[in-house]
Structures are given as structure tokens and as C-alpha cells.
Backbone as ProteinMPNN parsed JSONL, in Angstrom:
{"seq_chain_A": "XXXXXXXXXXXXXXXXXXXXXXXXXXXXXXXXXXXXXXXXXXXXXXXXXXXXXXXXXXXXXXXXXXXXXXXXXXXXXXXXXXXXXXXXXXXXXXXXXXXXXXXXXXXXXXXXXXXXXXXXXXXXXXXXXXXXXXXXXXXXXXXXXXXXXXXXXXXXXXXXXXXXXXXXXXXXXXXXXXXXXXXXXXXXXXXXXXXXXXXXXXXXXXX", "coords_chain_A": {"N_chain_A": [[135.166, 111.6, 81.989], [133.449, 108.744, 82.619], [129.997, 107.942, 84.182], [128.518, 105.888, 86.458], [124.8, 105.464, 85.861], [122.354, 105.901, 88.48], [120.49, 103.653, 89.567], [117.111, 103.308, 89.463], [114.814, 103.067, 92.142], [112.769, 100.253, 92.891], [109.234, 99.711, 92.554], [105.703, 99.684, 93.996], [102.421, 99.428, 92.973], [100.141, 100.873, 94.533], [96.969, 99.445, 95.179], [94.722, 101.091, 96.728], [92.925, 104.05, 98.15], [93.424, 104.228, 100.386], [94.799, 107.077, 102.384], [95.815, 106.563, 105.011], [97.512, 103.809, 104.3], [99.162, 104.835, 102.423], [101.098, 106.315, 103.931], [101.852, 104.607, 105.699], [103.523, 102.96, 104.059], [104.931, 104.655, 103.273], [106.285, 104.828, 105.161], [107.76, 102.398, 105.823], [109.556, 102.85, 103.788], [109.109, 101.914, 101.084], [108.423, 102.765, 97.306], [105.761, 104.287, 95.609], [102.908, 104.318, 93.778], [99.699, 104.705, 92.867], [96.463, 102.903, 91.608], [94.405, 103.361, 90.967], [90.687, 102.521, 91.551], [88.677, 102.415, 87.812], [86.058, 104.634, 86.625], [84.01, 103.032, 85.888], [84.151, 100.64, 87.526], [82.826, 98.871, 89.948], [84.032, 99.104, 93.12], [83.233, 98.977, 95.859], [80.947, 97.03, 95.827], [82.563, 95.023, 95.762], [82.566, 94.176, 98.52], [80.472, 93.201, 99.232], [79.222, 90.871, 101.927], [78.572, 87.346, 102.488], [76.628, 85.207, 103.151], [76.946, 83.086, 106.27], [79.54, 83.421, 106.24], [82.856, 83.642, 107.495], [84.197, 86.203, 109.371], [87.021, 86.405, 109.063], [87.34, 84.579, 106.471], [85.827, 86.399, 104.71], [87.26, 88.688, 104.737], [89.68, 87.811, 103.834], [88.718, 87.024, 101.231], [87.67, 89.14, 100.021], [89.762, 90.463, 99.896], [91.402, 89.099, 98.009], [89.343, 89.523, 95.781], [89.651, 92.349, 95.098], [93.136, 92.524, 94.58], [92.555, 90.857, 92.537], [90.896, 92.481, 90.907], [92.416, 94.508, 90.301], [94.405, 94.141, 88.908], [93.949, 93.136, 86.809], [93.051, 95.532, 85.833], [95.382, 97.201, 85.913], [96.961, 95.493, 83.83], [94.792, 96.074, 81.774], [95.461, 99.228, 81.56], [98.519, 99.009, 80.913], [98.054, 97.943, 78.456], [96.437, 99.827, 76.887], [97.605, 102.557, 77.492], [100.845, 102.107, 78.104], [101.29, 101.876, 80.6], [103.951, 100.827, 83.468], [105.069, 97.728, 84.245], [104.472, 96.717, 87.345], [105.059, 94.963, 90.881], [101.698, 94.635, 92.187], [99.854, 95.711, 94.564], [97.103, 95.221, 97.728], [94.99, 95.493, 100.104], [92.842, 95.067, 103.022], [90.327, 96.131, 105.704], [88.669, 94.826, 108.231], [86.563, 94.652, 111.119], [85.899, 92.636, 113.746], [82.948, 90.828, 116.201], [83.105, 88.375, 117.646], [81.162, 86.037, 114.75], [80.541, 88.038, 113.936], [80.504, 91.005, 111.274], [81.694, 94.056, 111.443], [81.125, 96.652, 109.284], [81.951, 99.186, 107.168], [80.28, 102.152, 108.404], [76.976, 102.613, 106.877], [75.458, 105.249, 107.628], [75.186, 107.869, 110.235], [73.707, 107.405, 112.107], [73.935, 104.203, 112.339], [77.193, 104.321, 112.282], [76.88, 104.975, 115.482], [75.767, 102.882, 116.359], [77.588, 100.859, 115.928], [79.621, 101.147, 117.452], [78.575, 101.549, 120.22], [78.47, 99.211, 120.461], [80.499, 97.897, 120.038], [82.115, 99.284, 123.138], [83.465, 98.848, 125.651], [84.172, 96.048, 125.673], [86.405, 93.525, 124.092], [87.369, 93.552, 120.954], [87.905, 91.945, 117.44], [90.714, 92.993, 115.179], [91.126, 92.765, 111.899], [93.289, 92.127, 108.982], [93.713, 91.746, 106.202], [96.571, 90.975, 103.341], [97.647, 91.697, 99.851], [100.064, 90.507, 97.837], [100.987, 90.633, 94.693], [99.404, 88.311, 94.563], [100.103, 86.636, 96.726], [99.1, 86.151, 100.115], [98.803, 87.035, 103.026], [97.904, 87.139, 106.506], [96.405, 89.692, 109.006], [96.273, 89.361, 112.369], [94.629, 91.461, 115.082], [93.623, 92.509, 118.537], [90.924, 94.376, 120.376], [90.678, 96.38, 123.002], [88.429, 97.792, 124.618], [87.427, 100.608, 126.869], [84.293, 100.939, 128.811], [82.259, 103.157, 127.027], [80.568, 106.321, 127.205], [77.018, 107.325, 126.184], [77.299, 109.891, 125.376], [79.978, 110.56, 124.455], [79.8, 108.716, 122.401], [78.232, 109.763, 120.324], [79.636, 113.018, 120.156], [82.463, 111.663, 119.063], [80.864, 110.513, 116.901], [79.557, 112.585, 115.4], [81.588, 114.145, 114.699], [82.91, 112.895, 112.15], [84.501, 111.331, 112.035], [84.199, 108.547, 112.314], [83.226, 107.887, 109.437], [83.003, 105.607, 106.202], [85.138, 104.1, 107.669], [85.981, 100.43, 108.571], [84.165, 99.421, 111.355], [83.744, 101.44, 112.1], [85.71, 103.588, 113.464], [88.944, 104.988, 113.555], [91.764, 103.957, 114.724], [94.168, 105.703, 115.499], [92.728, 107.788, 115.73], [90.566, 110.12, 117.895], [89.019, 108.272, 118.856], [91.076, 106.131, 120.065], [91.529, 107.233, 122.625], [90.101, 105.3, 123.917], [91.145, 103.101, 124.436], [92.392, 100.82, 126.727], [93.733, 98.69, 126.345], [95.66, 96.859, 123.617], [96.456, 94.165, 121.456], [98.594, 92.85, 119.105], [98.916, 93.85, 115.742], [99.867, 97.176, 115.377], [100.132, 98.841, 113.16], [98.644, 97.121, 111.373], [96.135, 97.355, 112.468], [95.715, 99.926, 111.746], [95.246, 99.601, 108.598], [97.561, 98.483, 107.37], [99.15, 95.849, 107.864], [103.083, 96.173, 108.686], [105.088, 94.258, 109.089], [104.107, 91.819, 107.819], [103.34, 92.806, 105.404], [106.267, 93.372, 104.788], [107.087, 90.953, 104.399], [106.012, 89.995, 102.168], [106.841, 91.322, 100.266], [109.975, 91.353, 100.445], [110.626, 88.633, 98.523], [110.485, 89.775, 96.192], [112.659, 91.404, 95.753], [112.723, 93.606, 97.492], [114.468, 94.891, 100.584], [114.623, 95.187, 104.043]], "CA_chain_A": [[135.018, 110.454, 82.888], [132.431, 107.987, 82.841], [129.881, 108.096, 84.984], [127.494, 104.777, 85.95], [123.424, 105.795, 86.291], [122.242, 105.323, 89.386], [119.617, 102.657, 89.395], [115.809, 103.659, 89.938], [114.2, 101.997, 93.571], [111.578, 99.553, 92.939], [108.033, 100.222, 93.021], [105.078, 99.052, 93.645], [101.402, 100.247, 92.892], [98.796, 100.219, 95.459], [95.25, 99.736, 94.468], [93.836, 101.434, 97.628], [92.646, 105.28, 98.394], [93.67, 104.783, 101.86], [95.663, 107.791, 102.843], [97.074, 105.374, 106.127], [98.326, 102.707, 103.561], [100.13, 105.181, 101.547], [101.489, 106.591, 104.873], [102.921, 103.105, 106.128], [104.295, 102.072, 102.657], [106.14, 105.408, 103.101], [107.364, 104.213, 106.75], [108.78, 101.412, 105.217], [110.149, 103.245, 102.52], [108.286, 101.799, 99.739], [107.927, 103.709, 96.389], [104.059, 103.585, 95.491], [102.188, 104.913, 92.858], [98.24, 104.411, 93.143], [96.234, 102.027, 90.775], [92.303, 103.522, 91.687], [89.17, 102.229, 89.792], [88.392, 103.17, 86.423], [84.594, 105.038, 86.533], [82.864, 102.296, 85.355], [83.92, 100.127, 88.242], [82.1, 99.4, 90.966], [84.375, 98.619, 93.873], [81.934, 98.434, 96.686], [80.259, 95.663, 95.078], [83.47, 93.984, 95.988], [82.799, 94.039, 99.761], [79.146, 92.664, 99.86], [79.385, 90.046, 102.709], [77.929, 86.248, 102.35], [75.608, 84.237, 104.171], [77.191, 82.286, 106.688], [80.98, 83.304, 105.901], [83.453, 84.242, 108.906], [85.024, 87.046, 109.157], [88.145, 85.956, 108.498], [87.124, 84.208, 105.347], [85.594, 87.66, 104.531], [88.424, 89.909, 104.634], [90.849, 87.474, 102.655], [88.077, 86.571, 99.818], [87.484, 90.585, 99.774], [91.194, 91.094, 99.263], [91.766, 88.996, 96.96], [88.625, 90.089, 94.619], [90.106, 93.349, 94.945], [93.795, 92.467, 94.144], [92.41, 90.53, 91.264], [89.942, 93.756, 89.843], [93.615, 96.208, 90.176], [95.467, 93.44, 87.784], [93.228, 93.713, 85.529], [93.039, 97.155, 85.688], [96.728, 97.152, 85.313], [96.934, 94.753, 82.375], [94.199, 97.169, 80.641], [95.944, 100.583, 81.428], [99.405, 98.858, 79.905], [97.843, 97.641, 76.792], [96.479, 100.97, 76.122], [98.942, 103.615, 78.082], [101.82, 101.735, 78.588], [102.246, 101.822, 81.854], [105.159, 100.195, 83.324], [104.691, 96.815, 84.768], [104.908, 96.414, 88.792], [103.714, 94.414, 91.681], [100.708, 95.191, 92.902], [99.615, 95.281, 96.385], [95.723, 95.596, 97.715], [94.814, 95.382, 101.328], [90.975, 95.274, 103.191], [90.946, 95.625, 107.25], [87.323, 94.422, 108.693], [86.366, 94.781, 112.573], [84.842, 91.813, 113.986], [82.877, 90.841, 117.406], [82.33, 87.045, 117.405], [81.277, 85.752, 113.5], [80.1, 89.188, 113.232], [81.041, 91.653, 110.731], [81.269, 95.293, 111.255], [81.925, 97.223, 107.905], [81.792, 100.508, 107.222], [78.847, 102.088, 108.694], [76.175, 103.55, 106.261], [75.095, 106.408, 108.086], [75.715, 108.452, 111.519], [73.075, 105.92, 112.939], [74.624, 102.586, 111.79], [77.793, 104.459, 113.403], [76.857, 105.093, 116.607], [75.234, 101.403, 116.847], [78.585, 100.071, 115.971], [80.8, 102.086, 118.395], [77.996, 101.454, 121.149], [78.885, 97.0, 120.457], [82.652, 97.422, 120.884], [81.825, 99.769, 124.445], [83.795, 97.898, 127.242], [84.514, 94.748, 124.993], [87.355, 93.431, 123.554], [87.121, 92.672, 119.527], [89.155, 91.537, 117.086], [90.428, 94.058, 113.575], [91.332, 91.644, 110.637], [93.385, 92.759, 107.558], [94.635, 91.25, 104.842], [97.604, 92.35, 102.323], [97.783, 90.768, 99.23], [101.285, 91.108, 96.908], [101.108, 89.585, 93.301], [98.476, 86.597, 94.319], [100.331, 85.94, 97.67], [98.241, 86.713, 100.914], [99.063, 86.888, 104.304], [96.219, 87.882, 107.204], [96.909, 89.869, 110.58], [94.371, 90.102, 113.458], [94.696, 91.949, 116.598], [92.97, 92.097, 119.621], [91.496, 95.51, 120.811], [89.807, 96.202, 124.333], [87.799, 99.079, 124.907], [86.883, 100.546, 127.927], [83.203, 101.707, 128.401], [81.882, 104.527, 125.998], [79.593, 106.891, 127.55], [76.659, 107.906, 124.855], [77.792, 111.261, 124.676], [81.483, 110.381, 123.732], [79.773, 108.08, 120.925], [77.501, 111.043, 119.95], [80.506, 113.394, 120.016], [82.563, 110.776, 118.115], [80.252, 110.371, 115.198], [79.072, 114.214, 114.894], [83.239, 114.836, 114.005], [82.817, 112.688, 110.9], [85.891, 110.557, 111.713], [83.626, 107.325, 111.829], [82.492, 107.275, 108.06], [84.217, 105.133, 106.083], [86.008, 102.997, 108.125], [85.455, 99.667, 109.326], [84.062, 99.717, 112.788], [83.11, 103.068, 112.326], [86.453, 104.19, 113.537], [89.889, 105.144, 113.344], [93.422, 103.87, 115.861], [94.926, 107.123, 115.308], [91.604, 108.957, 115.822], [90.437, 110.353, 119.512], [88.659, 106.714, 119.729], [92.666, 105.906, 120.886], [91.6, 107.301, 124.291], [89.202, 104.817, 124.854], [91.466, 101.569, 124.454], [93.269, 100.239, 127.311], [94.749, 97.469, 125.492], [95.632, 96.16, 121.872], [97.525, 92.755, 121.1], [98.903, 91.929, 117.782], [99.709, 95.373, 114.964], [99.564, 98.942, 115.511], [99.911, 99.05, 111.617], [96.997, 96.159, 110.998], [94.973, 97.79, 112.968], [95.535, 101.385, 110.692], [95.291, 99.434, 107.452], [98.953, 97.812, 106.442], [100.746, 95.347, 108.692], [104.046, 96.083, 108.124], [105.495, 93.092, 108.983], [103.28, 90.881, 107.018], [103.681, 93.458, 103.93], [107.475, 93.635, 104.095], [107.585, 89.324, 104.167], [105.35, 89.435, 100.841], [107.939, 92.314, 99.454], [110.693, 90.613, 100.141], [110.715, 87.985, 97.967], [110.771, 90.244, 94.805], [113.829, 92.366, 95.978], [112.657, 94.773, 98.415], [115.382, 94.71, 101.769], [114.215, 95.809, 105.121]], "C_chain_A": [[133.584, 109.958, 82.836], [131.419, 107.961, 83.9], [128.998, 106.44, 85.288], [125.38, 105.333, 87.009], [123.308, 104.817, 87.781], [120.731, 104.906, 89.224], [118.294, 103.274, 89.982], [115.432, 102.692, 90.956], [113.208, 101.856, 92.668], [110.6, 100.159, 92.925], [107.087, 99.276, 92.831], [103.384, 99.939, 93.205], [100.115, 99.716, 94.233], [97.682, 100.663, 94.947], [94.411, 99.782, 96.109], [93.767, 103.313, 97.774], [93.374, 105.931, 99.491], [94.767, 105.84, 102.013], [96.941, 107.124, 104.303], [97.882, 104.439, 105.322], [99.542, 103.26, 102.634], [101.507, 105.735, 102.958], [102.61, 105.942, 105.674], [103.379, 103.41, 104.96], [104.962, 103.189, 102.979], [107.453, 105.086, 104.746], [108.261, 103.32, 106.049], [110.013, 101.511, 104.093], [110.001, 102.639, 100.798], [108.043, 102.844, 98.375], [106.523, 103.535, 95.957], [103.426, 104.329, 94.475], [100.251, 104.077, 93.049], [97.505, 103.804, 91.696], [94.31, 102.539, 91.125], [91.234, 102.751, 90.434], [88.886, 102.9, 89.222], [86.464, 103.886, 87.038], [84.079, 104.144, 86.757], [82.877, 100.76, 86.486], [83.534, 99.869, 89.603], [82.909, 98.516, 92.256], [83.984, 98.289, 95.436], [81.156, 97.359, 96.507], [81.052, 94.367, 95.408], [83.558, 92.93, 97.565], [81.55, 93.492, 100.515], [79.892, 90.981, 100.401], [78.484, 88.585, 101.881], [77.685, 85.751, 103.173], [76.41, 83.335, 104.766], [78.914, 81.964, 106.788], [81.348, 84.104, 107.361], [84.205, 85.46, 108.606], [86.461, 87.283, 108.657], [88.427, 85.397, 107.046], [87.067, 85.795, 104.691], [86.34, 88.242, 103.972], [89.442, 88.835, 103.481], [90.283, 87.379, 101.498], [88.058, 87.953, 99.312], [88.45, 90.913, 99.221], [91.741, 90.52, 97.964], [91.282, 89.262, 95.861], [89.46, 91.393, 94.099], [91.712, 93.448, 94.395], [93.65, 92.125, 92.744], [91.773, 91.693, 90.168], [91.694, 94.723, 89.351], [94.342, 95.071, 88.969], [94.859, 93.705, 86.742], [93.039, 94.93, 84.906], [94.682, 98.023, 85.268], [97.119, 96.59, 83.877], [96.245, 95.415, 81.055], [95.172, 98.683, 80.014], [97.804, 100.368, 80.503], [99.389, 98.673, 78.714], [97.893, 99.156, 76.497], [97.148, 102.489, 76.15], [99.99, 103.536, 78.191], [102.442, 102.271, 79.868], [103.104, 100.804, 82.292], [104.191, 99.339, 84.355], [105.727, 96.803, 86.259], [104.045, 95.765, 89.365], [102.683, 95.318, 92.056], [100.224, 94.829, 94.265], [98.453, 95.89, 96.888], [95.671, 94.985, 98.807], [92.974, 95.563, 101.879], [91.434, 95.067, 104.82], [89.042, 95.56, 107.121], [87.865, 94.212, 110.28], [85.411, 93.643, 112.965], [84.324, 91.112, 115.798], [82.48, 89.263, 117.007], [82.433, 86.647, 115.916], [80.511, 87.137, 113.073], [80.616, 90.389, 112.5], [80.737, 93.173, 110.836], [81.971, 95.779, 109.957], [81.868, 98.525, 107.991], [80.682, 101.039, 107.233], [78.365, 102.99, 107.745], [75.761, 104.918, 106.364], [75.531, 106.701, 109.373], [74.792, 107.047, 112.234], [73.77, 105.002, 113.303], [76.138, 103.194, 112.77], [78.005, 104.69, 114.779], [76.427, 103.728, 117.28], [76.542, 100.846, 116.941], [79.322, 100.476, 117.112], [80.003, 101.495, 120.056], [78.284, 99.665, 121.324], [80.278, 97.002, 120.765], [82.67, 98.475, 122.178], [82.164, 98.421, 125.066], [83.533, 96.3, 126.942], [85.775, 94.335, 124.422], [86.953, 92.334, 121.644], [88.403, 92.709, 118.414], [89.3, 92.807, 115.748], [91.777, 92.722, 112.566], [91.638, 92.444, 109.439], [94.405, 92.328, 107.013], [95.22, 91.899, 103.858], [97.677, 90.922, 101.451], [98.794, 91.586, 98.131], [101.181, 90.367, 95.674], [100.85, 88.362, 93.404], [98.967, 86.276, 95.817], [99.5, 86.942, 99.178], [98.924, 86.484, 102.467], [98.024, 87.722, 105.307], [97.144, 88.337, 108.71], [95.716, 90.636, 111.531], [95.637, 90.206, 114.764], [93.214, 92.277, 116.895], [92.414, 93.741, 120.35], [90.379, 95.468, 121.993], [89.81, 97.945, 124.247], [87.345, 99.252, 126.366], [85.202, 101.343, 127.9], [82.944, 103.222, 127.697], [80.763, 105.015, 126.359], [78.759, 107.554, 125.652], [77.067, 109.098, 124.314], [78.72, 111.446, 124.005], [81.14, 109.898, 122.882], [79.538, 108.944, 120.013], [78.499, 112.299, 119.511], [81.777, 113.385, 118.867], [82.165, 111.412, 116.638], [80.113, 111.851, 114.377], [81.116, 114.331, 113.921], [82.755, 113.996, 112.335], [83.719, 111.316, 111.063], [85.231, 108.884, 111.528], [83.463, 106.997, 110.151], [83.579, 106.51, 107.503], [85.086, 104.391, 106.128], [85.198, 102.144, 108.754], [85.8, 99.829, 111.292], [83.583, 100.743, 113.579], [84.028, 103.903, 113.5], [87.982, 103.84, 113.458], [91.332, 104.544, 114.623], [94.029, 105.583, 115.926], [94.277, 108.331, 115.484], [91.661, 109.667, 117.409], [90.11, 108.792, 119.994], [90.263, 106.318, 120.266], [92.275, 105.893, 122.498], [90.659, 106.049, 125.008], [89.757, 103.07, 124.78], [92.589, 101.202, 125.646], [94.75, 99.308, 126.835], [94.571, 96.888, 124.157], [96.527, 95.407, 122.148], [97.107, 92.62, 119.694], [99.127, 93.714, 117.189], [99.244, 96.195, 114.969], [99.049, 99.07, 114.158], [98.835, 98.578, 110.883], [95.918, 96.753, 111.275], [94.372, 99.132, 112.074], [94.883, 100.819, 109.357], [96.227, 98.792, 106.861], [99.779, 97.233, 107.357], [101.796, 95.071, 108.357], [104.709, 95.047, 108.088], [105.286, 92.213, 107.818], [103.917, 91.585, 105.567], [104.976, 93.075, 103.398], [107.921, 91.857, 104.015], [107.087, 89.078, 102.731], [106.465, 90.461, 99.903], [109.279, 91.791, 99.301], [111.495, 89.573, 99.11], [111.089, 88.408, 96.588], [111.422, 91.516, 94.64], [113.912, 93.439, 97.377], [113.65, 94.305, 100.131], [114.936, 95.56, 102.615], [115.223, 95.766, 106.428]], "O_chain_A": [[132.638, 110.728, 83.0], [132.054, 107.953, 84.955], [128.842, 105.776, 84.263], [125.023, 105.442, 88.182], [123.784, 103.733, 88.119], [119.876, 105.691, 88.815], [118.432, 103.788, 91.092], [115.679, 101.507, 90.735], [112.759, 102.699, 91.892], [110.732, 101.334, 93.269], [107.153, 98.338, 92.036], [103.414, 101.17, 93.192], [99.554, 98.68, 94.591], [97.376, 101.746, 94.448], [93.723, 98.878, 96.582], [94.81, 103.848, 97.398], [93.771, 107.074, 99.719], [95.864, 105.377, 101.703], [98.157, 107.187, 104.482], [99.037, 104.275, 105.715], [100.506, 102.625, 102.206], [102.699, 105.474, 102.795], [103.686, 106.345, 106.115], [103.736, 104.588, 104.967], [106.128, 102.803, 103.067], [108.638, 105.129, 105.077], [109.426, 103.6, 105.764], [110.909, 100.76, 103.707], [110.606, 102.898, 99.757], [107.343, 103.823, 98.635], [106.151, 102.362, 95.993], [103.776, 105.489, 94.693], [99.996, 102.915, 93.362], [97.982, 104.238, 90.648], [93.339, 101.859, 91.457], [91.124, 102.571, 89.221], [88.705, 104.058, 89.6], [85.894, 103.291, 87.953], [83.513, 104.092, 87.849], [81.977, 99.922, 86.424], [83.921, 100.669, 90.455], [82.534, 97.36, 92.455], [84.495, 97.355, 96.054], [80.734, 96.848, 97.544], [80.664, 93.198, 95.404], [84.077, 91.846, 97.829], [81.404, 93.322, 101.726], [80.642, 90.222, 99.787], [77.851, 88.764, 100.84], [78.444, 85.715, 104.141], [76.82, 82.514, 103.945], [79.485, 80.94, 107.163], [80.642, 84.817, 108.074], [84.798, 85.595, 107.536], [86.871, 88.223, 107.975], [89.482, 85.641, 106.46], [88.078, 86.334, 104.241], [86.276, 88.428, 102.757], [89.815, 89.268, 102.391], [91.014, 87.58, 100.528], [88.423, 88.078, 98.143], [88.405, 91.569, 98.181], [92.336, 91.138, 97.081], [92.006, 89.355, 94.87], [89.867, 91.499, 92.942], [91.857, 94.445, 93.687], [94.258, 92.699, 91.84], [92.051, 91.789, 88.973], [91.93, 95.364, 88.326], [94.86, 95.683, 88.035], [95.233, 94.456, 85.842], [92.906, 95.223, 83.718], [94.942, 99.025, 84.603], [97.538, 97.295, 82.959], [96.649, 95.434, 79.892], [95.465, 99.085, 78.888], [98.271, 101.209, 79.734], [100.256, 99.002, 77.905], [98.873, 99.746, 76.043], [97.217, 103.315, 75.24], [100.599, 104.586, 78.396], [103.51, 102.821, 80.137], [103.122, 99.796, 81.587], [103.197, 99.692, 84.989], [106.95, 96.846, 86.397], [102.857, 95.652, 89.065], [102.796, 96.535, 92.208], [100.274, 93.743, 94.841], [98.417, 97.103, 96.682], [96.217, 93.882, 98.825], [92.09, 96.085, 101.199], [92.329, 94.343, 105.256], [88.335, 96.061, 106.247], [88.968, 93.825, 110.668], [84.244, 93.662, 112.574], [85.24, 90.919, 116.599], [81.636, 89.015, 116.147], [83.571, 86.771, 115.462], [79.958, 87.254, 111.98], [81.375, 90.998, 113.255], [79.67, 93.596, 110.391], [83.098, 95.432, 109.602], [81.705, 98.991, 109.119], [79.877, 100.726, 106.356], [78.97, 104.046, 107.563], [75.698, 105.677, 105.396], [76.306, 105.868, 109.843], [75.234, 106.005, 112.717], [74.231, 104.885, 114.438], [76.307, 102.668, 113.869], [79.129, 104.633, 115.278], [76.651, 103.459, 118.461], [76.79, 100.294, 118.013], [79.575, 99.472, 117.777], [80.736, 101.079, 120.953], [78.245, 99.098, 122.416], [80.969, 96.314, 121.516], [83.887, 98.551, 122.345], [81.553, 97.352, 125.071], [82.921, 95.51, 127.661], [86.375, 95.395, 124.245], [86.559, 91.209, 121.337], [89.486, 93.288, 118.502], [88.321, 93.443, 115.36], [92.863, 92.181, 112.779], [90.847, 93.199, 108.875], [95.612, 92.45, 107.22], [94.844, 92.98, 103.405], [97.732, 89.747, 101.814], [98.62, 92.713, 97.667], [101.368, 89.164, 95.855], [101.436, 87.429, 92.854], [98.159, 85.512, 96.346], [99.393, 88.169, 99.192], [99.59, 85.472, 102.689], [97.445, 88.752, 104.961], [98.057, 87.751, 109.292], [94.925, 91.579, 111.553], [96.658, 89.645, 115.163], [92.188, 92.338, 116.218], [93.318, 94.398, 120.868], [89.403, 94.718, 121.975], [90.611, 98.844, 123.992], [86.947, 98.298, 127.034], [84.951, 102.212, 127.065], [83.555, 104.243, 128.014], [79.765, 104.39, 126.0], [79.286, 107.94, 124.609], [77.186, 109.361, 123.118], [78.715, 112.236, 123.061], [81.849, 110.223, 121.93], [80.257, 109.095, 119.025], [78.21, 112.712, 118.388], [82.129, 114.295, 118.115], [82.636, 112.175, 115.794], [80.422, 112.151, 113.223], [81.458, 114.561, 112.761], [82.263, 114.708, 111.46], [83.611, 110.372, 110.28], [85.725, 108.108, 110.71], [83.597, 105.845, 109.738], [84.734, 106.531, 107.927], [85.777, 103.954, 105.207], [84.152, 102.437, 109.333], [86.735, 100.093, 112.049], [83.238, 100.982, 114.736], [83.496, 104.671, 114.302], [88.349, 102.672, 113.323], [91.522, 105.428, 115.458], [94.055, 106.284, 116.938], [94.737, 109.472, 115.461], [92.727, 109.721, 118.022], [90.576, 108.191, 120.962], [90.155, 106.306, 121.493], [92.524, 105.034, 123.344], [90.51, 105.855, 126.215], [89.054, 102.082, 124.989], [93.761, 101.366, 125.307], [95.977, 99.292, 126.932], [93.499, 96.505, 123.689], [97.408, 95.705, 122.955], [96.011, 92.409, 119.176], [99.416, 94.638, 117.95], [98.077, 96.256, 114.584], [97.875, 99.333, 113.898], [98.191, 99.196, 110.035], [94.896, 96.768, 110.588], [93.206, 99.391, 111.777], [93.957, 101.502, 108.918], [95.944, 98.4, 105.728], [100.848, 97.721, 107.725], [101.985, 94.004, 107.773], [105.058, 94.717, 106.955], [106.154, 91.93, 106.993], [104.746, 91.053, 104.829], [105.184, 92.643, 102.264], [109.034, 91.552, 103.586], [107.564, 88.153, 102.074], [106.771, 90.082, 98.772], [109.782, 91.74, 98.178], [112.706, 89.64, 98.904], [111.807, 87.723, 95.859], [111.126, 92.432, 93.873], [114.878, 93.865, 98.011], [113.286, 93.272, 100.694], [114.764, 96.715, 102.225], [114.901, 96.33, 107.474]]}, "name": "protein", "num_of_chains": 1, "seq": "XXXXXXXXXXXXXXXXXXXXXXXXXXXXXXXXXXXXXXXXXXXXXXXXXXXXXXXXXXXXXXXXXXXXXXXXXXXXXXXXXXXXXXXXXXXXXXXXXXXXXXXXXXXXXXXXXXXXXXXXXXXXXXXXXXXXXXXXXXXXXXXXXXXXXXXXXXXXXXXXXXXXXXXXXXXXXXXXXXXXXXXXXXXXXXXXXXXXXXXXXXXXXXX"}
């Protein structure tokens, strides 16, 4: 008796490190394989800010440099490995107070300055997903309640600041210190699902 193969799920590759992005994409049930930079590229280089640009600009021009470096990086590794051709999907979240940009802070310093500006404020976290050229952006809204220095101090010593924009984590202890968020749990981690699964969509994926 005949039998008929059962069809391999989709995939896509993500060109990010993030351990949260691979995390979601598995919520969603996404297959994912990782796309990282070669040595010789310098993907930090990707995220230097410009004079006079908004935050919002920011984060989508960022994402898309970065979607555009992983194609390429794809297009190379098939010529000479044959790897198999899939979408690609590259994401950037940025924390912002006003037209100001927090990024990922340099040192314990630089993190404790940042953490001490969103204290008993409400600011916005901005992050763009970009699927094979198409982009979609999702900001939420997050309110903090005051941050005594010691809790910043505390904070930073763990480590969990480095790294990330804002110089911290949703999912971290900083959690305890937010009253209120409007707009995505998931945006805020790194991957709004929503947004993601409308750009997936289109090239089979069913949610």
C-alpha cells in the first residue's frame, strides 16, 4: 500500500540572537532556523542613531538595514552552501521618552541613568518586524511607578540590564515596577505577534 509523504511545515529564518524572539516564534508555532552574522560583519554599526531622526523613524530604518544585511547573507550562504531558500524575518525593539532614544546601555553606569529616566514616567517601547521587505511597527505604552536608587542599583548589579534597550527586560523583576502597559506584551519582549503573524500570513502561514 501506498503511502503519501507527509509534507514538511514552512519555515522561516530569523536573523536575530534574541532568545525572546525565538521563544514567541515558537508560541506561534513558527519553524525557525537562525541566520546570525558572518565574523566579518559588523552588526552594531547597524544601530548607530542619526542626528535629528525620531524614534520611530529609528527603529524601522534599523530594521530594515538589518533585514536587508540577513538577505544578503542568505543569498551568499546559498550560492556557496546551498542553503534552502526561505523568508526571512528581522526585528529591532527601541525604548523611547519623548524624541529620545534609549538603546542599549554601554555600561552599568549608562544603565542605571536609563532606568533612573523611566522612574515614575510613562514611555513608549517601539519594535519593528520586518518579513521579506514588508514592515509593520508596534508601540506600547509603559508606566512605571517610582524606582527607589537601591532597586536601580540592585537591578543593574544582576546583569539583566545589559543588552537590552532601556536597559531592561518585561519578563525581568523590572515587571514589579509597572503598573500599567497599553498596546503588546509580545512588542514589548521583542516580537509582536500580531503584527508578525499579518506579515506571515500572506506567504501561507495560518493562525
Amino acid at each position: 500500500m501506498s503511502t503519501v509523504p507527509e509534507l514538511e511545515a514552512p519555515f522561516i529564518y530569523l536573523a536575530s540572537q534574541s532568545p525572546r524572539r525565538r521563544q514567541l516564534l515558537d508560541q506561534l508555532g513558527v519553524r525557525h532556523e537562525l541566520l546570525l552574522p558572518d565574523l566579518h560583519e559588523d552588526a552594531e554599526a547597524l544601530e548607530a542613531e542619526r542626528a535629528g531622526e525620531s524614534p520611530e523613524d529609528y527603529v524601522q530604518r534599523v530594521t530594515l538595514a538589518k533585514w536587508e544585511a540577513a538577505r544578503l547573507r542568505l543569498a551568499n550562504r546559498q550560492a556557496s552552501q546551498g542553503v534552502p531558500k526561505a523568508p526571512v524575518l528581522c526585528a529591532d525593539t527601541t525604548v523611547a521618552i519623548g524624541p529620545d532614544i534609549l538603546a542599549k546601555p554601554v555600561d552599568q553606569l549608562d544603565a542605571a541613568r536609563m532606568l533612573a529616566r523611566l522612574s515614575g514616567r510613562t514611555h513608549r517601547v517601539l519594535t519593528a518586524v520586518v518579513v521579506d521587505g514588508s514592515l509593520l511597527l508596534s508601540t506600547s505604552h509603559v508606566t512605571w511607578r517610582t524606582v527607589s536608587a537601591d532597586e536601580i542599583d540592585r537591578y543593574v548589579a544582576s546583569g539583566e540590564p545589559m543588552g537590552k534597550a532601556g536597559a531592561y527586560a518585561i519578563q525581568s523583576q523590572a515587571a514589579a515596577w509597572m503598573p500599567k502597559i497599553e498596546g503588546s506584551y509580545s512588542g514589548i519582549m521583542g516580537l509582536p505577534l500580531y503584527e508578525t503573524a499579518e506579515l506571515l500570513r500572506p506567504l501561507g502561514w495560518r493562525f
